[in-house]
XYZ file of C-alpha atoms in Angstrom:
748
model
C 0.000 0.000 0.000
C 1.453 3.349 -1.028
C 1.901 6.127 1.490
C -0.629 8.926 0.997
C 1.098 12.103 -0.090
C -1.728 14.618 0.180
C -1.604 16.361 3.536
C -4.456 18.544 4.716
C -4.979 20.917 7.602
C -7.711 23.132 8.983
C -5.785 26.287 8.047
C -2.427 27.924 8.385
C -2.802 29.354 11.905
C -1.133 27.540 14.757
C -0.984 27.987 18.504
C 1.563 29.937 20.477
C 1.796 30.294 24.240
C 0.134 33.688 23.875
C -2.463 32.869 21.177
C -4.412 29.643 21.313
C -5.766 27.823 18.256
C -8.152 24.899 18.882
C -7.213 21.377 17.886
C -9.133 20.647 14.651
C -11.722 17.982 13.975
C -11.881 16.384 10.531
C -14.627 14.167 9.163
C -15.491 12.444 5.919
C -18.565 10.352 5.257
C -18.838 7.721 2.537
C -21.411 5.127 1.569
C -20.866 1.418 1.079
C -23.393 -0.644 -0.841
C -21.863 -3.812 0.581
C -19.398 -4.586 3.327
C -15.846 -4.806 1.988
C -13.827 -8.004 2.278
C -10.755 -5.922 2.997
C -10.358 -2.409 4.385
C -6.918 -1.026 5.145
C -6.209 2.473 6.418
C -2.897 4.326 6.555
C -2.880 7.533 8.564
C -0.276 10.109 9.569
C -1.017 12.850 12.043
C 1.436 15.698 12.454
C 1.909 15.876 15.395
C -0.688 13.560 17.080
C -4.047 12.186 16.015
C -7.059 10.393 17.416
C -9.143 8.246 15.066
C -12.808 7.229 15.110
C -14.742 5.096 12.657
C -18.496 5.491 13.056
C -17.965 6.865 16.544
C -15.745 3.986 17.647
C -12.355 5.159 18.859
C -9.666 3.041 17.244
C -6.456 4.992 17.894
C -3.526 2.587 18.170
C -2.160 4.234 21.305
C -1.763 7.516 23.129
C 0.220 10.243 21.358
C 0.013 8.375 18.045
C 1.669 7.902 15.712
C 5.041 8.910 17.275
C 7.116 11.919 18.330
C 9.535 12.814 15.553
C 11.214 15.608 13.641
C 9.073 15.660 10.464
C 12.025 16.946 8.478
C 13.636 13.566 9.196
C 10.853 11.013 9.670
C 7.096 11.034 9.310
C 5.193 8.150 10.829
C 2.063 6.331 9.729
C -0.110 3.810 11.507
C -1.884 0.988 9.687
C -5.379 -0.201 10.579
C -7.551 -3.069 9.387
C -11.081 -1.652 9.444
C -13.257 -4.451 8.080
C -15.004 -5.038 11.409
C -15.569 -1.310 12.035
C -17.393 -0.537 8.783
C -21.060 -1.051 7.988
C -23.352 -1.065 5.018
C -24.640 2.396 4.190
C -23.116 5.613 5.506
C -19.768 5.439 7.286
C -17.780 8.248 8.889
C -14.064 8.739 9.436
C -13.475 11.142 12.340
C -10.077 12.559 13.296
C -8.812 15.058 15.852
C -5.302 16.467 15.524
C -2.969 17.585 18.290
C 0.137 19.692 17.925
C 2.809 17.243 19.089
C 6.257 18.194 17.839
C 4.737 19.771 14.722
C 4.044 22.830 16.852
C 5.671 22.788 20.268
C 5.956 26.318 21.670
C 6.428 24.805 25.131
C 9.755 23.422 23.939
C 11.319 26.861 23.613
C 14.215 25.948 25.897
C 15.464 23.623 23.137
C 14.409 25.926 20.271
C 11.466 23.777 19.169
C 9.384 26.909 18.749
C 11.930 27.963 16.097
C 11.867 24.677 14.193
C 11.672 25.184 10.441
C 8.913 22.566 10.201
C 6.682 24.406 12.673
C 3.154 24.761 11.393
C -0.471 23.865 11.923
C -1.187 20.192 12.609
C -1.852 18.220 9.446
C -2.889 14.755 8.374
C -2.549 12.369 5.462
C -4.815 9.371 5.019
C -5.464 6.597 2.527
C -8.276 4.044 2.844
C -8.260 1.121 0.399
C -11.407 -0.998 0.252
C -11.936 -4.243 -1.633
C -15.598 -4.970 -2.456
C -16.992 -8.517 -2.539
C -16.847 -8.462 -6.347
C -13.133 -7.666 -6.239
C -13.456 -4.046 -7.266
C -11.545 -1.419 -5.332
C -12.483 1.832 -3.662
C -9.866 4.399 -2.700
C -10.385 7.285 -0.292
C -7.602 9.782 0.360
C -7.194 12.900 2.426
C -8.207 15.953 0.452
C -10.475 18.947 0.421
C -13.534 16.670 0.596
C -12.696 16.280 4.282
C -14.495 18.868 6.372
C -13.115 20.493 9.484
C -14.238 22.411 12.565
C -12.621 23.477 15.865
C -12.728 20.889 18.628
C -13.329 21.659 22.325
C -9.564 21.317 22.846
C -8.804 25.017 22.764
C -5.056 24.591 23.275
C -2.657 21.670 23.509
C 1.089 21.349 23.947
C 2.563 18.090 25.137
C 4.940 19.897 27.481
C 2.643 22.684 28.693
C -0.700 20.909 28.856
C -4.244 21.283 27.556
C -7.302 23.532 27.772
C -10.729 21.981 27.095
C -14.013 23.868 26.843
C -16.842 21.370 27.090
C -19.321 24.046 26.020
C -17.843 23.739 22.529
C -18.492 20.008 22.223
C -20.173 18.886 18.990
C -22.458 16.007 19.884
C -22.302 13.173 17.349
C -19.702 14.845 15.135
C -18.023 11.513 14.343
C -21.229 9.552 13.679
C -23.258 8.975 10.505
C -26.127 11.374 10.055
C -24.366 14.378 11.534
C -24.958 17.658 9.713
C -21.543 19.096 8.873
C -22.809 21.708 6.430
C -21.498 24.444 8.720
C -17.987 23.004 8.695
C -15.211 24.303 6.436
C -13.397 22.400 3.765
C -9.932 21.171 4.694
C -7.095 22.915 2.888
C -3.920 21.440 1.368
C -0.913 21.431 3.700
C 2.794 21.336 2.834
C 4.187 17.846 2.329
C 6.728 17.103 5.090
C 10.346 16.654 4.093
C 10.926 13.486 6.119
C 11.070 9.839 5.142
C 7.693 8.101 5.447
C 7.589 5.023 7.681
C 5.100 2.695 9.326
C 5.588 3.076 13.068
C 7.049 -0.175 14.384
C 7.522 1.000 17.953
C 5.309 -0.429 20.658
C 2.511 2.071 21.404
C 1.822 4.101 24.539
C -1.138 2.800 26.531
C -2.935 3.290 29.829
C -1.871 0.555 32.238
C -3.586 1.180 35.530
C -5.843 3.607 37.318
C -5.052 5.034 40.737
C -7.386 6.614 43.253
C -6.052 9.403 45.474
C -4.668 8.375 48.841
C -5.538 11.762 50.358
C -7.273 15.054 49.538
C -6.192 18.175 51.432
C -7.473 21.762 51.175
C -4.639 23.878 49.748
C -4.174 27.269 48.067
C -7.872 27.857 47.566
C -8.302 24.394 46.085
C -7.619 20.770 46.895
C -4.356 18.859 46.796
C -4.826 15.311 45.519
C -2.031 12.921 46.491
C -1.852 9.669 44.496
C 0.942 8.169 46.565
C 3.297 7.372 43.685
C 5.241 9.561 41.300
C 4.460 8.280 37.809
C 3.450 9.420 34.333
C 0.016 9.869 32.830
C -3.084 12.013 32.909
C -6.062 12.434 35.195
C -9.654 11.701 34.315
C -11.842 14.431 35.796
C -15.435 13.468 36.585
C -17.955 15.731 38.241
C -21.433 17.206 38.226
C -20.480 20.562 36.775
C -22.129 23.916 36.351
C -22.066 25.734 32.979
C -18.912 27.836 32.714
C -17.326 26.410 35.868
C -13.561 26.371 35.304
C -11.433 23.649 36.848
C -7.640 23.954 36.797
C -5.338 21.014 37.413
C -1.684 21.706 38.181
C 0.519 18.624 38.286
C 3.724 18.218 40.266
C 5.895 15.755 42.137
C 7.160 17.744 45.092
C 5.778 19.493 48.171
C 7.326 22.236 50.261
C 5.635 22.763 53.628
C 2.655 20.805 52.377
C 2.154 22.961 49.281
C 2.706 21.923 45.687
C 6.106 23.094 44.446
C 6.539 23.253 40.681
C 9.756 25.252 40.495
C 11.781 22.038 40.387
C 10.179 21.097 37.053
C 10.639 24.399 35.248
C 13.693 24.808 33.055
C 13.328 28.574 33.340
C 10.721 31.085 34.407
C 9.318 32.041 31.002
C 6.461 29.580 31.214
C 5.168 29.098 34.718
C 2.188 27.102 33.490
C 3.952 23.849 32.698
C 1.988 20.647 33.398
C -1.403 22.311 33.511
C -4.890 21.276 32.418
C -7.946 23.514 32.337
C -11.480 22.204 31.955
C -14.499 24.470 31.433
C -17.757 22.742 32.272
C -20.823 22.561 30.044
C -23.075 21.598 32.961
C -24.354 18.229 34.121
C -22.522 14.975 34.510
C -19.264 15.282 32.617
C -15.913 13.603 32.164
C -12.627 14.837 30.713
C -9.267 13.197 30.028
C -6.484 15.113 28.211
C -5.732 13.764 24.739
C -2.498 15.268 23.459
C -0.296 15.686 26.499
C 0.945 13.785 29.512
C 2.297 14.743 32.898
C 4.856 13.441 35.372
C 3.346 13.781 38.828
C 2.307 12.445 42.181
C 0.240 15.451 43.257
C -2.463 17.496 41.548
C -3.586 20.870 42.850
C -7.197 21.196 41.718
C -8.678 24.669 41.805
C -12.242 25.562 40.928
C -13.938 22.611 42.620
C -16.698 23.235 45.108
C -16.343 21.455 48.460
C -19.000 18.894 47.598
C -17.190 18.121 44.318
C -13.809 17.491 45.944
C -14.318 13.761 46.404
C -11.975 10.868 45.548
C -13.957 9.913 42.442
C -13.469 13.384 40.958
C -9.917 12.568 39.910
C -8.461 9.260 38.697
C -4.793 8.831 37.746
C -4.465 6.975 34.425
C -0.875 5.714 34.302
C 0.611 5.872 30.791
C 3.771 4.400 29.316
C 4.968 2.492 26.284
C 3.910 -1.137 26.047
C 7.096 -2.834 27.265
C 6.359 -6.389 28.450
C 8.276 -7.591 31.484
C 11.366 -9.639 30.686
C 13.172 -9.854 34.009
C 12.967 -9.147 37.701
C 14.678 -9.365 41.054
C 13.710 -9.903 44.681
C 15.594 -10.531 47.903
C 15.269 -10.517 51.690
C 16.126 -6.805 51.973
C 13.035 -4.657 51.485
C 15.165 -1.595 50.750
C 16.639 -3.407 47.747
C 13.183 -4.581 46.651
C 11.850 -1.039 46.832
C 14.801 0.240 44.806
C 14.075 -2.361 42.146
C 10.482 -1.079 42.099
C 11.644 2.533 41.893
C 13.921 1.689 38.987
C 11.156 -0.114 37.117
C 8.739 2.756 37.747
C 11.270 5.314 36.531
C 12.111 3.282 33.424
C 8.453 3.016 32.454
C 7.628 6.608 33.377
C 10.375 7.749 31.049
C 9.569 5.522 28.101
C 7.115 7.459 25.965
C 7.787 6.002 22.495
C 11.508 6.438 23.224
C 13.485 6.873 26.461
C 13.121 10.385 27.833
C 15.093 12.088 30.567
C 12.113 13.040 32.723
C 8.341 13.065 32.205
C 7.457 16.252 34.038
C 9.860 18.819 32.647
C 11.904 18.162 29.509
C 10.437 15.019 27.919
C 13.511 14.932 25.685
C 15.354 11.952 24.292
C 18.620 12.725 26.055
C 21.190 10.384 24.597
C 23.376 9.680 27.646
C 20.347 8.912 29.793
C 19.286 6.207 27.353
C 22.794 4.819 26.910
C 23.394 4.520 30.656
C 20.054 2.745 31.140
C 20.026 0.473 28.103
C 21.523 -2.618 29.730
C 19.294 -2.726 32.782
C 16.209 -1.844 30.709
C 16.890 -4.735 28.309
C 17.358 -7.112 31.242
C 13.975 -6.091 32.661
C 11.790 -5.044 29.722
C 11.080 -5.787 26.063
C 12.351 -2.482 24.725
C 14.331 -3.396 21.608
C 11.579 -2.483 19.092
C 11.386 1.046 20.427
C 15.146 1.344 20.654
C 15.447 0.369 16.985
C 12.859 2.948 15.960
C 14.525 5.694 17.968
C 17.929 4.831 16.509
C 16.511 5.697 13.090
C 15.874 9.193 14.401
C 19.386 9.320 15.870
C 20.910 8.406 12.516
C 18.810 11.046 10.770
C 19.943 13.639 13.308
C 23.633 12.904 12.733
C 25.363 15.857 11.099
C 27.198 15.583 7.749
C 30.450 15.582 9.739
C 29.252 12.645 11.854
C 28.490 14.601 15.048
C 25.486 13.762 17.228
C 23.173 16.080 19.178
C 22.503 15.600 22.878
C 18.745 15.177 22.346
C 16.814 13.262 19.679
C 14.508 14.308 18.140
C 15.908 17.807 17.753
C 15.443 20.730 15.453
C 19.168 21.429 15.556
C 19.678 22.085 19.266
C 22.245 19.981 21.129
C 25.316 20.102 18.898
C 26.913 23.097 20.598
C 26.034 22.031 24.153
C 24.657 18.825 25.621
C 26.689 16.269 23.711
C 30.195 14.773 23.946
C 31.457 11.168 23.944
C 29.498 10.063 27.026
C 26.290 11.249 25.359
C 27.269 10.164 21.853
C 27.859 6.615 23.111
C 24.142 5.981 22.598
C 24.766 5.220 18.914
C 27.073 2.345 19.855
C 25.813 1.223 23.238
C 22.196 0.540 22.336
C 22.963 -1.606 19.253
C 25.684 -3.368 21.242
C 23.419 -4.256 24.165
C 20.413 -5.166 22.023
C 22.670 -7.558 20.106
C 24.251 -8.888 23.292
C 20.936 -9.673 24.970
C 18.634 -10.338 22.013
C 20.983 -11.552 19.264
C 19.516 -8.990 16.861
C 22.016 -8.735 14.031
C 19.803 -6.349 12.096
C 20.331 -3.557 14.615
C 24.086 -3.822 14.057
C 23.680 -3.704 10.276
C 21.342 -0.712 10.451
C 23.716 1.359 12.575
C 27.164 0.252 11.428
C 27.620 2.998 8.838
C 26.518 5.729 11.270
C 28.932 4.346 13.869
C 31.748 4.459 11.329
C 30.845 8.053 10.461
C 30.945 8.928 14.154
C 34.362 7.306 14.601
C 35.638 9.372 11.695
C 34.256 12.494 13.390
C 35.743 11.411 16.724
C 39.174 11.162 15.116
C 38.941 14.853 14.174
C 38.288 15.846 17.804
C 41.486 14.340 19.211
C 43.724 17.027 20.667
C 47.472 17.232 20.030
C 48.019 15.471 23.372
C 45.985 12.505 22.123
C 42.944 13.072 24.392
C 39.403 14.259 23.680
C 37.529 16.841 25.708
C 34.204 18.408 24.760
C 30.610 18.376 25.874
C 29.271 16.965 29.135
C 30.974 14.640 31.571
C 30.222 13.001 34.919
C 26.814 14.629 35.144
C 24.979 15.227 38.440
C 27.925 14.618 40.784
C 26.984 13.948 44.373
C 26.183 17.045 46.388
C 27.325 19.521 43.746
C 25.951 21.347 40.745
C 25.070 19.257 37.704
C 28.358 19.909 35.882
C 30.765 20.525 38.786
C 32.699 17.350 38.181
C 35.457 15.848 40.274
C 36.372 13.614 37.363
C 38.038 15.867 34.750
C 36.205 16.091 31.457
C 39.282 15.066 29.485
C 39.374 11.887 31.565
C 35.727 10.832 31.206
C 35.550 11.876 27.554
C 38.659 9.941 26.607
C 37.508 6.875 28.531
C 34.069 6.994 26.899
C 35.648 7.484 23.477
C 37.844 4.419 24.062
C 34.796 2.396 25.059
C 32.924 3.516 21.947
C 35.850 2.341 19.813
C 36.018 -0.981 21.660
C 32.318 -1.685 21.183
C 32.427 -0.459 17.579
C 35.273 -2.896 16.829
C 33.192 -5.719 18.285
C 30.183 -4.696 16.158
C 32.245 -4.520 12.978
C 33.806 -7.869 13.819
C 30.418 -9.521 14.249
C 29.408 -8.148 10.847
C 32.599 -9.349 9.197
C 33.704 -5.824 8.309
C 37.393 -6.328 8.848
C 38.717 -2.994 7.579
C 36.220 -1.083 9.704
C 37.104 -3.210 12.717
C 40.787 -2.421 12.185
C 39.997 1.304 11.941
C 38.103 1.197 15.260
C 40.910 -0.775 16.907
C 43.555 1.640 15.652
C 41.589 4.605 16.972
C 41.217 2.804 20.299
C 44.965 2.178 20.527
C 45.686 5.827 19.746
C 43.418 6.991 22.566
C 44.587 4.253 24.924
C 48.250 5.151 24.526
C 47.560 8.817 25.299
C 45.340 7.865 28.230
C 48.017 5.622 29.710
C 50.532 8.438 29.434
C 48.390 11.293 30.696
C 45.405 10.025 32.688
C 46.897 7.688 35.290
C 49.823 7.848 37.700
C 51.350 4.373 37.714
C 53.450 5.229 40.781
C 50.359 5.632 42.955
C 47.925 3.781 40.645
C 45.629 6.779 40.761
C 43.532 8.054 37.879
C 43.411 11.748 36.999
C 41.051 13.564 39.347
C 41.769 11.240 42.257
C 38.066 10.537 42.664
C 35.753 7.552 42.727
C 34.475 8.035 39.169
C 37.928 8.251 37.574
C 39.305 5.364 39.595
C 36.341 3.057 38.961
C 36.182 3.856 35.228
C 39.920 3.253 34.825
C 39.554 -0.147 36.488
C 36.318 -1.190 34.769
C 37.404 -0.137 31.295
C 40.895 -1.622 31.475
C 43.011 1.537 31.558
C 44.878 -0.142 34.385
C 46.492 -3.423 33.379
C 45.558 -6.651 35.198
C 48.793 -6.417 37.188
C 48.006 -2.826 38.207
C 44.381 -3.357 39.119
C 44.821 -4.688 42.687
C 46.707 -1.577 43.756
C 44.340 0.673 41.792
C 41.434 -1.017 43.562
C 43.083 -0.474 46.933
C 43.249 3.214 46.025
C 39.523 3.147 45.162
C 38.773 1.738 48.610
C 40.734 4.625 50.120
C 38.634 7.120 48.175
C 35.455 5.475 49.469
C 36.829 5.521 53.000
C 37.708 9.207 52.590
C 34.019 9.780 51.826
C 33.061 8.065 55.107
C 32.074 4.905 53.228
C 29.711 6.672 50.852
C 29.825 7.068 47.116
C 30.901 10.410 45.685
C 30.360 10.389 41.920
C 28.219 11.398 38.963
C 26.230 9.231 36.585
C 29.283 7.899 34.726
C 30.809 6.710 37.970
C 27.451 5.285 39.009
C 27.475 3.049 35.943
C 30.650 1.203 36.993
C 31.433 1.667 40.704
C 29.250 -1.085 42.188
C 30.291 -3.603 39.522
C 33.972 -2.931 40.231
C 33.418 -3.478 43.939
C 31.719 -6.813 43.313
C 34.365 -7.881 40.800
C 36.927 -7.537 43.580
C 34.813 -9.349 46.184
C 33.349 -6.281 47.902
C 29.663 -6.879 47.218
C 28.789 -6.173 50.844
C 30.366 -2.732 50.595
C 28.541 -2.026 47.329
C 25.253 -3.052 48.926
C 25.967 -0.789 51.893
C 26.711 2.191 49.631
C 23.412 1.625 47.831
C 21.102 0.938 50.758
C 22.347 2.888 53.788
C 19.995 5.637 54.910
C 22.625 8.318 55.430
C 23.317 10.826 52.656
C 24.241 10.230 49.881
C 22.686 6.914 48.905
C 19.690 5.383 47.207
C 18.500 4.367 50.649
C 18.549 8.036 51.609
C 16.175 8.748 48.721
C 13.801 6.140 50.123
C 14.093 7.586 53.621
C 13.069 10.963 52.155
C 9.982 9.516 50.494
C 11.142 8.776 46.952
C 8.894 6.548 44.858
C 11.004 6.965 41.700
C 14.705 7.548 41.082
C 15.724 11.187 41.415
C 17.965 13.152 39.079
C 20.686 13.849 41.593
C 21.907 13.222 45.116
C 21.401 16.493 46.952
C 20.648 17.380 50.545
C 17.262 18.690 51.618
C 18.435 22.292 51.489
C 19.328 21.993 47.779
C 16.682 21.702 45.080
C 16.465 18.285 43.437
C 15.869 19.135 39.800
C 13.716 16.125 38.970
C 12.316 13.320 41.055
C 11.765 10.930 38.150
C 14.911 10.074 36.202
C 16.227 6.694 35.081
C 19.943 7.164 34.429
C 20.839 6.061 37.974
C 18.958 2.787 37.410
C 21.908 0.488 36.663
C 21.559 -0.785 40.233
C 18.882 -3.122 38.816
C 21.499 -4.566 36.454
C 23.832 -4.926 39.447
C 21.114 -6.714 41.450
C 20.510 -9.218 38.655
C 24.158 -9.726 37.746
C 25.880 -9.811 41.118
C 23.253 -10.640 43.727
C 21.334 -13.264 41.736
C 24.322 -14.111 39.540
C 22.838 -14.028 36.017
C 25.548 -13.295 33.442
C 23.944 -13.820 30.042
C 26.275 -13.918 27.021
C 29.261 -13.063 29.249
C 31.904 -13.307 26.531
C 29.885 -11.811 23.663
C 29.957 -15.039 21.651
C 26.308 -16.027 22.042
C 24.805 -19.247 23.395
C 26.455 -18.890 26.789
C 25.332 -18.253 30.342
C 27.379 -18.042 33.509
C 25.861 -18.129 36.979
C 28.048 -16.245 39.489
C 26.020 -15.278 42.578
C 27.432 -13.118 45.350
C 26.170 -14.228 48.747
C 25.906 -10.834 50.436
C 26.045 -11.215 54.217
C 23.095 -8.882 54.690
C 20.784 -11.120 52.662
C 19.125 -14.405 53.561
C 17.955 -15.001 49.986
C 18.049 -13.454 46.537
C 16.362 -14.440 43.307
C 16.388 -13.075 39.783
C 15.070 -14.038 36.381
C 15.478 -13.003 32.785
C 13.868 -14.321 29.622
C 16.604 -14.670 27.010
C 15.959 -15.591 23.359
C 16.682 -19.221 24.314
C 14.154 -19.207 27.170
C 13.704 -18.297 30.814
C 16.677 -18.127 33.176
C 16.041 -18.074 36.921
C 18.351 -18.220 39.914
C 17.550 -18.317 43.608
C 19.822 -18.783 46.570
C 18.921 -18.864 50.237
C 20.666 -19.510 53.513
C 19.972 -22.678 55.485
C 21.942 -22.157 58.665
C 25.642 -22.131 57.715
C 24.887 -23.624 54.296
C 23.228 -22.210 51.219
C 20.844 -23.706 48.703
C 21.246 -22.585 45.077
C 18.527 -23.241 42.506
C 19.278 -22.731 38.825
C 16.904 -23.039 35.879
C 18.375 -22.449 32.425
C 17.564 -23.459 28.835
C 19.411 -26.603 27.774
C 20.661 -24.844 24.643
C 22.901 -22.557 26.704
C 26.362 -23.609 27.823
C 28.529 -22.058 30.504
C 29.376 -22.581 34.133
C 28.264 -21.995 37.691
C 31.018 -20.275 39.649
C 31.107 -19.567 43.371
C 32.818 -16.565 44.905
C 35.860 -16.998 47.116
C 35.084 -18.658 50.437
C 32.400 -21.052 49.148
C 32.404 -24.515 47.553
C 29.834 -26.987 46.349
C 29.174 -29.984 48.564
C 31.716 -32.021 46.611
C 34.427 -29.447 47.333
C 34.702 -27.738 43.919
C 33.890 -24.088 43.255
C 33.030 -24.320 39.543
C 30.591 -26.630 37.764
C 29.311 -26.869 34.198
C 26.010 -25.038 33.696
C 23.038 -27.281 34.425
C 19.597 -26.724 35.885
C 19.145 -28.112 39.359
C 19.504 -27.654 43.099
C 22.968 -27.207 44.605
C 24.144 -27.302 48.203
C 26.871 -24.779 48.972
C 29.202 -24.774 51.954
C 31.357 -21.984 53.366
C 35.034 -22.767 53.648
C 36.210 -23.187 57.245
């Protein structure tokens, strides 16, 4: 089926923050003498659409079809409509939202200046096959009629305004009189490549009732108990013209809703807002073209008798990402942190991974790269990763550079990028291949990776290092970019890792010359790093901080012979911090793994779970229900309370506490089980569904002994290895991989 090329809109006017233009309705009626044997619809809405056939809402998911730069990619959804059609008159009804097509609320990242900015538009093609084999073709054109909807303003960052007095009863049903509607007008054809959206859709997953309602600021503060992502359904017996305002937030100060922590600047103080104007009578409203990150809603305009629990219901939204793994143990702090990580991952997966759902809603590249491994261990995310990578490749500059956010209208090349952020182009294909065996994702991205390596080679300084962009972001207790780890250190280390993973990717694809290029670039960076970034007399990495030391150990800047002394130095740095971590997100990706690799799992678990600041346990003690953006004290503003780039602890739980090491050597078909029996725990269990089948591991203490249960697909080979100080009942510490129950003894 060909993509429809004729785009239409309601006009040329589009909303700004100062001047609101309603979201347009479109309708087209047509008559069928007989029911078709086949009916296929392709539809693109720029930015979002909702679809009805004969009054039945059929939209594939929320915020359909996708969020993209239409200069790069335009997305269509495909529908089979045979069951929705009827003999006689039929009606196609569509409502369009602004999405990224017109996003004045994205001014911080210049989206209001995007060259594609314009009124929302649609393209549609309906192909029908009659019982006699003849065909009928309907396409978007001026025979569609249009009128303003009750959605008087929408912006997926700012929010929505809905005037129920402007509702048009039956507008999407047969028999409706649309003679007062205008004809649709032709709209410019977008520049981007047309695609069928293959990403999993966004859906509503659960509904939450408020846990409390408190009078506040002339209204009522609804607390839903959990910080998540979605919209509220408002239901009430309203009076004509009654105006209800919903302000969404995640943070309270002295019992009042604080929204300053979710504003990027003060230009638009109305972020995360919904306004509903009543028509009178029993009415219900749910926003269509926006979403919010929130726990609390300040509702103003309700009368006391209307401020009841049923007035507001939290509809939790996120991309459809089926569960693929999980973890549980005897420590409830750890279990809660696993829950917080899962909640943050889902809250921040709206078509693609975003940095936060309440403020930016951007596809920040480092956030996604840092989270990719633990997300793939827990969730079925590869389809959406592959779709987003198409946008990343389109955003790559002619020189091979990458922006810090995708999609972008050009923002993010001058600030917000750098090797740690650019690693997304290599890390996501690498981890999807590692955990899912998807060769296609390597083939699709190999050329873009090569282009980036070529660009990277032009950024090497005369001293052999690289240094630009962002580094160890959100360091503990300091401003977001006040790093202890020098930027030249983290950038060079990340660049080396990109080269290492790129060489592996090229090797798997049999691209020998490209592999050799990546390896040569790695050696060039490695030699300079060895000379300039570590002191081999003291085995200390540049910066003398936890991030530098852990990265240099984890990513092999120290040789195997040097690592024991370098690790001893890392322990000193942790001791200097009173046995707390002191790092940014790059350090957070490696520190706990390094500790476990050297037999210090108990220390890693303490750093994660202790209640004193800074720690994840401290977040819990302060009421966190999602992962926060940074580790700050109470007297310093936490910028966001729903981020996911600190979530690698879930990967650490599964890998080190339960012991699941899938594809440990990157050769495929292998599984190692290497549990760490943390003294604090009486049991731990984890599971992951690999392409070969379900893997599950559980260990528990039985007095001085332990019982280990392993279930693994027979097609996987590998070994079960015990950490130092433990042996199997027969006295060995390593066994070939096999499902079964094992008795483990501590050495005397």
